mmCIF file of C-alpha atoms in Angstrom:
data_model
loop_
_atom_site.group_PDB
_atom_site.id
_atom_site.type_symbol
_atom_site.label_atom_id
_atom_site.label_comp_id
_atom_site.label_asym_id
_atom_site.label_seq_id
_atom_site.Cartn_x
_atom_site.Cartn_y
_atom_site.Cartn_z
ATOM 1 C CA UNK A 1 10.548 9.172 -41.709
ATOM 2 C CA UNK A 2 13.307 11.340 -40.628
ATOM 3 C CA UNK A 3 13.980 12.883 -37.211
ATOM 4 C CA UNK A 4 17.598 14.609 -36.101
ATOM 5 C CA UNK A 5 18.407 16.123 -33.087
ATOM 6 C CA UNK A 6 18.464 19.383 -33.031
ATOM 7 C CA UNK A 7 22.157 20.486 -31.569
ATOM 8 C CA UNK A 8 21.710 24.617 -31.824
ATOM 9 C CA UNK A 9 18.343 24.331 -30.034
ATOM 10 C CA UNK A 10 19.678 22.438 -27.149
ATOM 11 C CA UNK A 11 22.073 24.654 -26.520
ATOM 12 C CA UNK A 12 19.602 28.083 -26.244
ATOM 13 C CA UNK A 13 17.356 25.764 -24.187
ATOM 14 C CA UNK A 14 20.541 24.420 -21.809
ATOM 15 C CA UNK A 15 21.028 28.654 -21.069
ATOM 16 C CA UNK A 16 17.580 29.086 -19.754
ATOM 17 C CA UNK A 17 17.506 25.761 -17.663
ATOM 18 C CA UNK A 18 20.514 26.286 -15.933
ATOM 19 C CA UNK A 19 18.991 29.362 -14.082
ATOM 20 C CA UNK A 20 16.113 27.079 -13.122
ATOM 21 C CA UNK A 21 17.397 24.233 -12.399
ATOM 22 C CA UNK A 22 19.251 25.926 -9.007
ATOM 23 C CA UNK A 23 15.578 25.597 -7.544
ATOM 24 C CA UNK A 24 14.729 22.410 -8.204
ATOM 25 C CA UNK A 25 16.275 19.435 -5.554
ATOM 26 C CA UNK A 26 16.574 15.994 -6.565
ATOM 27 C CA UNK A 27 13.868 14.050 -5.551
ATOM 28 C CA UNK A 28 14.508 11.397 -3.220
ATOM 29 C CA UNK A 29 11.384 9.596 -3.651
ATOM 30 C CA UNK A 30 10.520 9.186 0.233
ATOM 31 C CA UNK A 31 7.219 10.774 -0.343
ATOM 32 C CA UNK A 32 5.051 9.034 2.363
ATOM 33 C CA UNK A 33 1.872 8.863 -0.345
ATOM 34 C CA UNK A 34 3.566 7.082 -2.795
ATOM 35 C CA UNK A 35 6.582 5.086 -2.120
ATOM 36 C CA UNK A 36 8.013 3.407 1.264
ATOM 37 C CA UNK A 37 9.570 4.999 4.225
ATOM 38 C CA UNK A 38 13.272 5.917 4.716
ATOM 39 C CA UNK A 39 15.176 3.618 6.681
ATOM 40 C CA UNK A 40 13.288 0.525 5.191
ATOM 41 C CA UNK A 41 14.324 -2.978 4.351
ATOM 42 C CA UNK A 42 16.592 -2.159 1.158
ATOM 43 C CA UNK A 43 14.642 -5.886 -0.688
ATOM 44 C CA UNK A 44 11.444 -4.365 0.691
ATOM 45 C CA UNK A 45 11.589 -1.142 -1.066
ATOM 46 C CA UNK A 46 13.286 -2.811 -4.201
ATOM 47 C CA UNK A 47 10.517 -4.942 -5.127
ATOM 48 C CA UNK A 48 8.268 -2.275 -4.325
ATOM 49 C CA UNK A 49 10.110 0.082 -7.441
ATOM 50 C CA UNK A 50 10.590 -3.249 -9.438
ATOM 51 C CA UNK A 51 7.052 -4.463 -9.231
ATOM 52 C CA UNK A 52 5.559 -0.881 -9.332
ATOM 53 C CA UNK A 53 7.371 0.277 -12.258
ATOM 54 C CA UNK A 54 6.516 -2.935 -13.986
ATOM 55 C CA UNK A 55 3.135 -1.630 -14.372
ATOM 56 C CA UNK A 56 3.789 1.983 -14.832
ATOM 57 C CA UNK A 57 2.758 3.093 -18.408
ATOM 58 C CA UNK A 58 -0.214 3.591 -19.690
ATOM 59 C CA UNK A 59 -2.679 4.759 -17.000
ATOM 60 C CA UNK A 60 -4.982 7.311 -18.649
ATOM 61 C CA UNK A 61 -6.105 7.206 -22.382
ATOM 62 C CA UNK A 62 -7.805 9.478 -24.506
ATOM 63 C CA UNK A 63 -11.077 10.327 -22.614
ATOM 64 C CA UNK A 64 -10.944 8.158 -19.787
ATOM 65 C CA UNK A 65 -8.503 9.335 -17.487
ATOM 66 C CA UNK A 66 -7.415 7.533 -14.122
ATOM 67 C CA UNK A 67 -8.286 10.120 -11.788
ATOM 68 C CA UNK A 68 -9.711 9.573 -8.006
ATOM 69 C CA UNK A 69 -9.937 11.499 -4.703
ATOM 70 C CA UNK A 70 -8.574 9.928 -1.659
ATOM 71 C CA UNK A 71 -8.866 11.452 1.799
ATOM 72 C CA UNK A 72 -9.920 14.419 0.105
ATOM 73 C CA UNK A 73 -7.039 14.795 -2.327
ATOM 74 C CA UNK A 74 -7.696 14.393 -6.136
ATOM 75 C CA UNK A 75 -4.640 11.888 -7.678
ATOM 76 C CA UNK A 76 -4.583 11.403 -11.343
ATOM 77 C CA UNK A 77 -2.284 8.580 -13.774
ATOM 78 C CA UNK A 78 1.103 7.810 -11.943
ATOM 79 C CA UNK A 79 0.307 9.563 -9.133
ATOM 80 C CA UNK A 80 -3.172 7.634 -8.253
ATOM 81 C CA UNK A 81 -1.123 4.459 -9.798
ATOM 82 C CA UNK A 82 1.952 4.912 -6.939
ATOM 83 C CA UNK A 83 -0.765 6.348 -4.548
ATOM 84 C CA UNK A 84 -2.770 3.020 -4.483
ATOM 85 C CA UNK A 85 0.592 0.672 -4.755
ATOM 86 C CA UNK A 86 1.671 2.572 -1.270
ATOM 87 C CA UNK A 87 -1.748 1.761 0.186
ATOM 88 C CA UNK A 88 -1.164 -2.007 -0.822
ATOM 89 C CA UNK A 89 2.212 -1.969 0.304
ATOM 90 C CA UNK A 90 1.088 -0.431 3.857
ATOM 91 C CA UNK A 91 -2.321 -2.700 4.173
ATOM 92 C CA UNK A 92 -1.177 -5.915 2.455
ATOM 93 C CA UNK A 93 2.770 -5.812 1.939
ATOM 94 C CA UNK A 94 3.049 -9.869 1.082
ATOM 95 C CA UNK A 95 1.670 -8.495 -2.236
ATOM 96 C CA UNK A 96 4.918 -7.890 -3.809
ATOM 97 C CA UNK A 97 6.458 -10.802 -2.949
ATOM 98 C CA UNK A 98 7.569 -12.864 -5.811
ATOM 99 C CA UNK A 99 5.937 -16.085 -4.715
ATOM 100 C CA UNK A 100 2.911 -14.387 -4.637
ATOM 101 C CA UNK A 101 3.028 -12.543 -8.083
ATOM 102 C CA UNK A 102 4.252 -15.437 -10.389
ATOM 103 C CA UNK A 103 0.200 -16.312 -9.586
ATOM 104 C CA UNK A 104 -1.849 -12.755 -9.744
ATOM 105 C CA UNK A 105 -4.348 -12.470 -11.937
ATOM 106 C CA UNK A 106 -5.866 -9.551 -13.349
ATOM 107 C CA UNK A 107 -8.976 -9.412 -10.851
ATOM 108 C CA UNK A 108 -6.172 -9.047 -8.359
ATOM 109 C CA UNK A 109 -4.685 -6.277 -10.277
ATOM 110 C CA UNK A 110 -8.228 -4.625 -10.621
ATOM 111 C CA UNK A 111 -8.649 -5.118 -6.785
ATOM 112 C CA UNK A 112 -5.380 -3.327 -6.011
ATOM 113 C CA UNK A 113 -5.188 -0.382 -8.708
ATOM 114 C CA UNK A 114 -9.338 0.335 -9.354
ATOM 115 C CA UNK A 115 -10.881 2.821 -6.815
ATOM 116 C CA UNK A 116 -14.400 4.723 -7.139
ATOM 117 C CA UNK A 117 -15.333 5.188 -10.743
ATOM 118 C CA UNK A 118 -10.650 5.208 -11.721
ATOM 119 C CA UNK A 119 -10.357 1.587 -13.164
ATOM 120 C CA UNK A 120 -7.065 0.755 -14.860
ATOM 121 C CA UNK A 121 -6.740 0.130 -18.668
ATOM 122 C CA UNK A 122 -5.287 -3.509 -19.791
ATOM 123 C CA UNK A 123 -5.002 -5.495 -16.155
ATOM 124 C CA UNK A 124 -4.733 -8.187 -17.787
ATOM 125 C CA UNK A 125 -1.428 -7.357 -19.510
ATOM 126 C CA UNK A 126 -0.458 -5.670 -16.451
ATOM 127 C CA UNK A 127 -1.011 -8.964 -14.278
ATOM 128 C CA UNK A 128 0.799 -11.255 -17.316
ATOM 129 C CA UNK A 129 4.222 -8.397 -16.929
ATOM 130 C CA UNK A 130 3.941 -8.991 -12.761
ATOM 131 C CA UNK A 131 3.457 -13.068 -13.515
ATOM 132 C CA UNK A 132 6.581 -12.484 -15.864
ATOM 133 C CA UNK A 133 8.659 -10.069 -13.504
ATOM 134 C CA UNK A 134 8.319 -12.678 -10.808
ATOM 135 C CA UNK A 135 8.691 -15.975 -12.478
ATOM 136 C CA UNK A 136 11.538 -14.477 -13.536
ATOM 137 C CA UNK A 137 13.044 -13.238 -10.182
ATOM 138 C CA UNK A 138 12.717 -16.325 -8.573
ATOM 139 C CA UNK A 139 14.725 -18.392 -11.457
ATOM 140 C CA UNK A 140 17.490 -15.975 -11.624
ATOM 141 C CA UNK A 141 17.815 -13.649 -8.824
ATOM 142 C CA UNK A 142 16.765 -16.152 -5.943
ATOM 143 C CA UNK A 143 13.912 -13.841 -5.602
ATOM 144 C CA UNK A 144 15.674 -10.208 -4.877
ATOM 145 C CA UNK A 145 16.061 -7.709 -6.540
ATOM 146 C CA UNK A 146 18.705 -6.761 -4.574
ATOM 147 C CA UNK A 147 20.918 -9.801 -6.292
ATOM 148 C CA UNK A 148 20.762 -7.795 -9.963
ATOM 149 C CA UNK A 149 22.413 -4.922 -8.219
ATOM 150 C CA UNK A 150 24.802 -7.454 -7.256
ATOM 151 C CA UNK A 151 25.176 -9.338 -10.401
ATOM 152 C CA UNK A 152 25.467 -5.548 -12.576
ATOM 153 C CA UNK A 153 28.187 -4.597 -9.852
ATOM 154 C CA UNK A 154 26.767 -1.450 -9.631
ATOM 155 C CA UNK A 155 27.007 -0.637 -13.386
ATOM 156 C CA UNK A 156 24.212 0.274 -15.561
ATOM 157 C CA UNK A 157 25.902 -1.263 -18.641
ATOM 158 C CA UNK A 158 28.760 -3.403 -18.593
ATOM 159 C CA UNK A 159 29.803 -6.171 -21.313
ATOM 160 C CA UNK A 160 25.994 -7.253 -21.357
ATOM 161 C CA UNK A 161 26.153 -7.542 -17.555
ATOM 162 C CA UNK A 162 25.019 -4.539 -16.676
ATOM 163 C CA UNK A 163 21.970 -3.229 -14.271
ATOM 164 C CA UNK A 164 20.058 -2.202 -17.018
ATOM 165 C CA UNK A 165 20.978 -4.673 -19.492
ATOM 166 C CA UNK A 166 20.384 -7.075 -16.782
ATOM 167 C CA UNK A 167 16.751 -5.993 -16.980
ATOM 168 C CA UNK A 168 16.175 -6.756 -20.381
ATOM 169 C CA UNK A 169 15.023 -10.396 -19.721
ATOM 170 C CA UNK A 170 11.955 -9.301 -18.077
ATOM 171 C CA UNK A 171 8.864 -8.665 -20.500
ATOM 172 C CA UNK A 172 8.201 -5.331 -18.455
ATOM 173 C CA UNK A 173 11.542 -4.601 -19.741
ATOM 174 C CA UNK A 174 12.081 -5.501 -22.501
ATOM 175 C CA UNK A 175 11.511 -1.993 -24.565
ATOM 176 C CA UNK A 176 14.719 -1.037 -26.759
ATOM 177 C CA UNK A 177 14.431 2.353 -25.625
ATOM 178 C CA UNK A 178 15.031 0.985 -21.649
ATOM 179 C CA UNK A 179 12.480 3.527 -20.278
ATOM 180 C CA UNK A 180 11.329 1.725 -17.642
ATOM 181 C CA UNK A 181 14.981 0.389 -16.813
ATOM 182 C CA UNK A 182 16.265 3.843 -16.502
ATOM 183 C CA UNK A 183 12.719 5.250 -14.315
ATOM 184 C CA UNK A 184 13.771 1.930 -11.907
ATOM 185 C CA UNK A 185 17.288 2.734 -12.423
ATOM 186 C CA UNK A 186 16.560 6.251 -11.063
ATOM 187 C CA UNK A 187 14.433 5.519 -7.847
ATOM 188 C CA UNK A 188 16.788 2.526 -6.932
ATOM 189 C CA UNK A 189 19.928 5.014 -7.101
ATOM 190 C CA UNK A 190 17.900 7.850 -4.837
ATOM 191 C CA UNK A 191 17.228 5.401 -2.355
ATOM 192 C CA UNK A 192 20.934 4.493 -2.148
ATOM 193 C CA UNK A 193 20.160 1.286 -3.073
ATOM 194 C CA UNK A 194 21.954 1.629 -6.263
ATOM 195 C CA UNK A 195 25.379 3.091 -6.769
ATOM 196 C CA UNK A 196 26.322 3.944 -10.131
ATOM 197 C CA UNK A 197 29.654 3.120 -11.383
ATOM 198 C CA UNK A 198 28.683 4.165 -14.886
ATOM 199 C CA UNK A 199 26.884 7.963 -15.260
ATOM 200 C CA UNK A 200 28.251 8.027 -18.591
ATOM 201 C CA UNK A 201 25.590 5.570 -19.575
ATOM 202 C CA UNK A 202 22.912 6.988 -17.336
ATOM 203 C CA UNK A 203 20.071 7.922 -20.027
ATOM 204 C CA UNK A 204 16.790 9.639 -19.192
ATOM 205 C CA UNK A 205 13.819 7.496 -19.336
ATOM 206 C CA UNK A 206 11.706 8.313 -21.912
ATOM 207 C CA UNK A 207 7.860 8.970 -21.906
ATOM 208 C CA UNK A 208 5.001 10.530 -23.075
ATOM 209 C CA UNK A 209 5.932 14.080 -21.449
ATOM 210 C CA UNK A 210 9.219 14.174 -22.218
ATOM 211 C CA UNK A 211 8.378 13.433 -25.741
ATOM 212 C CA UNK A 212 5.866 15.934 -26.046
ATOM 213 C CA UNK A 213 8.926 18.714 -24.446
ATOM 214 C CA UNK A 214 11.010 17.440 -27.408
ATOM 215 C CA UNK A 215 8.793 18.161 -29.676
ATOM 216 C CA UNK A 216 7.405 21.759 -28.832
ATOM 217 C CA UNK A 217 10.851 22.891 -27.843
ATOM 218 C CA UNK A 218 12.287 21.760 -31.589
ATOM 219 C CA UNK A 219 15.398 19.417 -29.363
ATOM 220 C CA UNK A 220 14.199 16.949 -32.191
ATOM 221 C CA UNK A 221 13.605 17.960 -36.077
ATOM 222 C CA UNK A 222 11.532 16.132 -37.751
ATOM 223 C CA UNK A 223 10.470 16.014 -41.774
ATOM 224 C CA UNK A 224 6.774 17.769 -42.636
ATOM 225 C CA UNK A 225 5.075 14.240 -43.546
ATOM 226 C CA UNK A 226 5.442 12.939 -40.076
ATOM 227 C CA UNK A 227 4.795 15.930 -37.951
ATOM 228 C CA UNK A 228 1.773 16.154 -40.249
ATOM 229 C CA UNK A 229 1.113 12.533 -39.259
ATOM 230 C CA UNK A 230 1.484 13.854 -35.870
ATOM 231 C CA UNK A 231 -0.947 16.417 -35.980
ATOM 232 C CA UNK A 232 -3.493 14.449 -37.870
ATOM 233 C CA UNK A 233 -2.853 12.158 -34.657
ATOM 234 C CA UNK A 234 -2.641 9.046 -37.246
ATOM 235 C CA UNK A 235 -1.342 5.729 -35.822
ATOM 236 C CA UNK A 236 2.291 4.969 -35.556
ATOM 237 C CA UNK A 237 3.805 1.706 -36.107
ATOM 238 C CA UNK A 238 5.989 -0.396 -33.152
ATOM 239 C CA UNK A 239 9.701 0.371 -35.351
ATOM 240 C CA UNK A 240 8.555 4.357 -35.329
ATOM 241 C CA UNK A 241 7.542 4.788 -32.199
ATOM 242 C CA UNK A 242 11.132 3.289 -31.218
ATOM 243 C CA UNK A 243 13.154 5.421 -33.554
ATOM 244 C CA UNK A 244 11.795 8.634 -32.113
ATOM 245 C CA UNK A 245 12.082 7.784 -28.886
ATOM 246 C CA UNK A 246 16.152 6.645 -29.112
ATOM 247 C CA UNK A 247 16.042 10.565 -31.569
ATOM 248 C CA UNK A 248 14.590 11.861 -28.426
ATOM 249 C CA UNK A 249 16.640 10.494 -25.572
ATOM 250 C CA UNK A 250 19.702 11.281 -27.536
ATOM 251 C CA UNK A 251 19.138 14.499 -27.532
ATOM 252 C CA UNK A 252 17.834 14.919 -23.470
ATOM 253 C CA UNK A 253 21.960 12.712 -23.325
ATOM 254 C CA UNK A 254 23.113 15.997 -25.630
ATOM 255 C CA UNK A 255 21.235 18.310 -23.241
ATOM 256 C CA UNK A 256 22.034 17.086 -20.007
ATOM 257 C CA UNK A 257 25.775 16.906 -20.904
ATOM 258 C CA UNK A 258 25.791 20.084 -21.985
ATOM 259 C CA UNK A 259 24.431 21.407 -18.736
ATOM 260 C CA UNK A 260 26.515 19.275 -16.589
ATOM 261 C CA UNK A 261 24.411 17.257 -15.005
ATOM 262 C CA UNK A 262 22.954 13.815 -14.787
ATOM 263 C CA UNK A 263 20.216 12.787 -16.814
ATOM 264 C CA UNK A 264 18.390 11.435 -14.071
ATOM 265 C CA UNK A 265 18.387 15.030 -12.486
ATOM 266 C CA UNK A 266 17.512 16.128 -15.721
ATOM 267 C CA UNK A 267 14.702 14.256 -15.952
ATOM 268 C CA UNK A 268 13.178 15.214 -12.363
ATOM 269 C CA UNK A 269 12.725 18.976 -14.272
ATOM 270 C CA UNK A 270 11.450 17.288 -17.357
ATOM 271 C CA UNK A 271 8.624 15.031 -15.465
ATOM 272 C CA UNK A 272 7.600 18.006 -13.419
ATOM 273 C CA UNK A 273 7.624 20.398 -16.013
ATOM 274 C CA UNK A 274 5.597 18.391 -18.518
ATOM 275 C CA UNK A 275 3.072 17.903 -15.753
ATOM 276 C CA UNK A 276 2.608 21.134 -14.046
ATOM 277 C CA UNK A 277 3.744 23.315 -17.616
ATOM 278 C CA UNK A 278 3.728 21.802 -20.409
ATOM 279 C CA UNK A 279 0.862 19.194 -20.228
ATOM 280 C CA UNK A 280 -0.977 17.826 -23.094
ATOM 281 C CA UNK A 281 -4.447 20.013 -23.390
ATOM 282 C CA UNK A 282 -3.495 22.852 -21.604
ATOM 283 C CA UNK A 283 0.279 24.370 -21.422
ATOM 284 C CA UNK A 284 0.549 27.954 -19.720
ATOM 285 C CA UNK A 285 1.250 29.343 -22.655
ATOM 286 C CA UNK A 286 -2.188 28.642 -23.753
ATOM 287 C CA UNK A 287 -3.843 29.272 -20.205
ATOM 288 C CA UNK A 288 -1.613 30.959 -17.278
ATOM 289 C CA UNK A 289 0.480 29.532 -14.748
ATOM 290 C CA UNK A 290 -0.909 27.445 -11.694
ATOM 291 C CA UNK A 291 -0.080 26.706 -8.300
ATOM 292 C CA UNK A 292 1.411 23.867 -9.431
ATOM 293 C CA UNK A 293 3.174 25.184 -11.863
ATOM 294 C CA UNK A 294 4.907 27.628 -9.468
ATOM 295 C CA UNK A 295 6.928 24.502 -8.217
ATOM 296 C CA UNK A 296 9.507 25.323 -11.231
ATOM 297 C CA UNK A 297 11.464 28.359 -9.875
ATOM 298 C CA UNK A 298 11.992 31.021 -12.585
ATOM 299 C CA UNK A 299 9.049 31.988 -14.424
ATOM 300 C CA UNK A 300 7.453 35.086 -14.605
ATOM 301 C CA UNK A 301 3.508 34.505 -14.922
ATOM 302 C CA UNK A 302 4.521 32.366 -18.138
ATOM 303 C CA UNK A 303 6.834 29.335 -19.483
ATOM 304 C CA UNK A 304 10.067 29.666 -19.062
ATOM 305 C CA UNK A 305 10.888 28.247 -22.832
ATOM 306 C CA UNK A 306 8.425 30.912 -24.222
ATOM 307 C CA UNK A 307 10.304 33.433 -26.342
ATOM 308 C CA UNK A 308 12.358 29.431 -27.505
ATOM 309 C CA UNK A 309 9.489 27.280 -27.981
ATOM 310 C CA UNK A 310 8.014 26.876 -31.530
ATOM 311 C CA UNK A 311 4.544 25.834 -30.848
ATOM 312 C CA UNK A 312 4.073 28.505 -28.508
ATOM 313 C CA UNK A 313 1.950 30.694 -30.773
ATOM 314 C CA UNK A 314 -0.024 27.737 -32.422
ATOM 315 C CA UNK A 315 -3.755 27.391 -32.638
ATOM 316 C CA UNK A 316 -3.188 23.616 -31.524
ATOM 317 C CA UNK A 317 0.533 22.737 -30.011
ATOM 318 C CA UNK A 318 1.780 19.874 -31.027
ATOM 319 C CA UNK A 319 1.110 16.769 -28.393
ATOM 320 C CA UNK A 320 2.396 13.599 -28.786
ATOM 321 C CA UNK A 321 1.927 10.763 -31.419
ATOM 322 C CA UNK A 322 -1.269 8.435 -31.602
ATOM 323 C CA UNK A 323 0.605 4.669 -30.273
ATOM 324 C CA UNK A 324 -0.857 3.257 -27.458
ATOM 325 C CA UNK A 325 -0.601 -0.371 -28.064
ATOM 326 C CA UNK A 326 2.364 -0.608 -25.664
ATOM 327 C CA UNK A 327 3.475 -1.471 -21.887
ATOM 328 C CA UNK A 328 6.628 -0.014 -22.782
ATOM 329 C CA UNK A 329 5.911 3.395 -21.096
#
């Protein structure tokens, strides 16, 4: 297998983001549906993100997605995943604390995160990563999360003492690519909870969607076998799925220096754009744009990356590679 990143591509795709990115505000993840209120207990909200994002991958598969309507609004995979956390947090907040946790089971995960005919995939791994995540917590950190920050010093990575690398001890953790590090990395630092020393090691945290971006906008190369793999939607093995994904976020490191900013702002365009634009079955370019989609400033009836993106005219646009035997993301 070979993949490359794709240095003359990122920098035609860095000219047409910088016009759009003026529109789009970091997101300071105060969003009453999802995550806890401003001007809360700085543990409280921590072990909200920690726990949360411990069990954030994964949420729809192929034919069964996690989709539900609450109060008459239709939520589907991390959104109805957050949506319901909130509503535990709210109704039963004792749920995230560690002493608690190191015992859950995965009825009590099932309990929490299924609703109407939504039920989530693998609670069972999901409740071992929370029994993990907590254990854990109370050995090291004296329960908080709050004592990493203090421990990392504010930096992400630091001599092996970093926030990140910090992390690594934790199952939930533990993938080599660090996307769910970086995802808690990025709420914690919105919230002011976390202030990074270090943005020169700030990486974006790679997923599904922005894997699928990389690969219809060409920011990765790759040779004909495996995209043919791709497209035949064969399996991948563990060691490939982690090689593209480092290919990958190199490349988002090569794209967000070259437009100046953070990667963790990067990825707030990336997330929403994969979502509302560039989603899996249905991309504008293969339907028209949404209501949704107008949320990205800058289009005109179409995607932005049209006249750029390489699967724009294909019968079937590439979508992401068959591996879903993971909790990494």
């Amino acid at each position: 297998m070979r993949i490359e990143v794709c240095i003359e591509k990122i920098s035609k795709i860095s000219q047409v983001l910088s016009k759009v990115l003026k529109g789009i505000k970091p997101d300071p993840f105060t969003d009453p549906r999802y995550y806890p209120p401003k001007n809360e207990d700085p543990e409280s909200v921590s072990r909200f993100f920690f726990f949360m994002v411990a069990i954030d991958h994964r949420v729809s598969r192929p034919s069964k997605p996690y989709i539900a309507e609450i109060n008459g609004e239709v939520y589907e995979g991390a959104d109805l995943l957050y949506r319901l956390g909130k509503i535990t947090y709210d109704e039963d907040p004792s749920f995230f604390d560690p002493n608690r946790l190191k015992y859950i089971s995965a009825h009590d995960i099932k309990k929490k995160f299924d609703i109407s005919n939504a039920a989530i995939p693998d609670p069972e791994t999901r409740a071992e990563l929370l029994r993990d995540a907590a254990t854990k917590l109370l050995e090291f950190y004296k329960g908080e999360v709050i004592n990493i920050i203090k421990e990392s010093k504010n930096f992400l990575k630091h001599k092996g003492r970093g926030f990140i690398e910090r992390l690594r001890i934790f199952k939930a953790y533990s993938d080599p690519v660090e996307k769910k590090s970086y995802l808690l990395a990025k709420f914690l630092e919105r919230r002011k909870i976390l202030e990074v020393k270090d943005w020169w090691n700030a990486e974006v945290p790679v997923d599904n969607h922005l894997v699928r971006i990389a690969f219809r906008l060409n920011l990765v190369t790759l040779d004909k076998e495996t995209e043919n793999r791709i497209r035949r939607y064969e399996e991948f093995k563990w060691h490939e799925d982690v090689e593209i994904r480092l290919a990958i976020r190199l490349a988002y490191k090569h794209l967000s220096k070259t437009l100046g900013i953070s990667p963790f702002y990067l990825d707030d365009f990336l997330w929403l754009f994969g979502k509302r634009c560039c989603n899996t079955e249905k991309p504008v370019c293969k339907s028209r744009c949404n209501d949704k989609c107008y949320e990205i400033k800058g289009c005109i009836e179409n995607c932005i990356f049209l006249e750029l993106c390489k699967e724009a005219n294909a019968t079937r646009p590439i979508t992401k590679y068959n591996y879903y035997s993971t909790w990494y993301y």
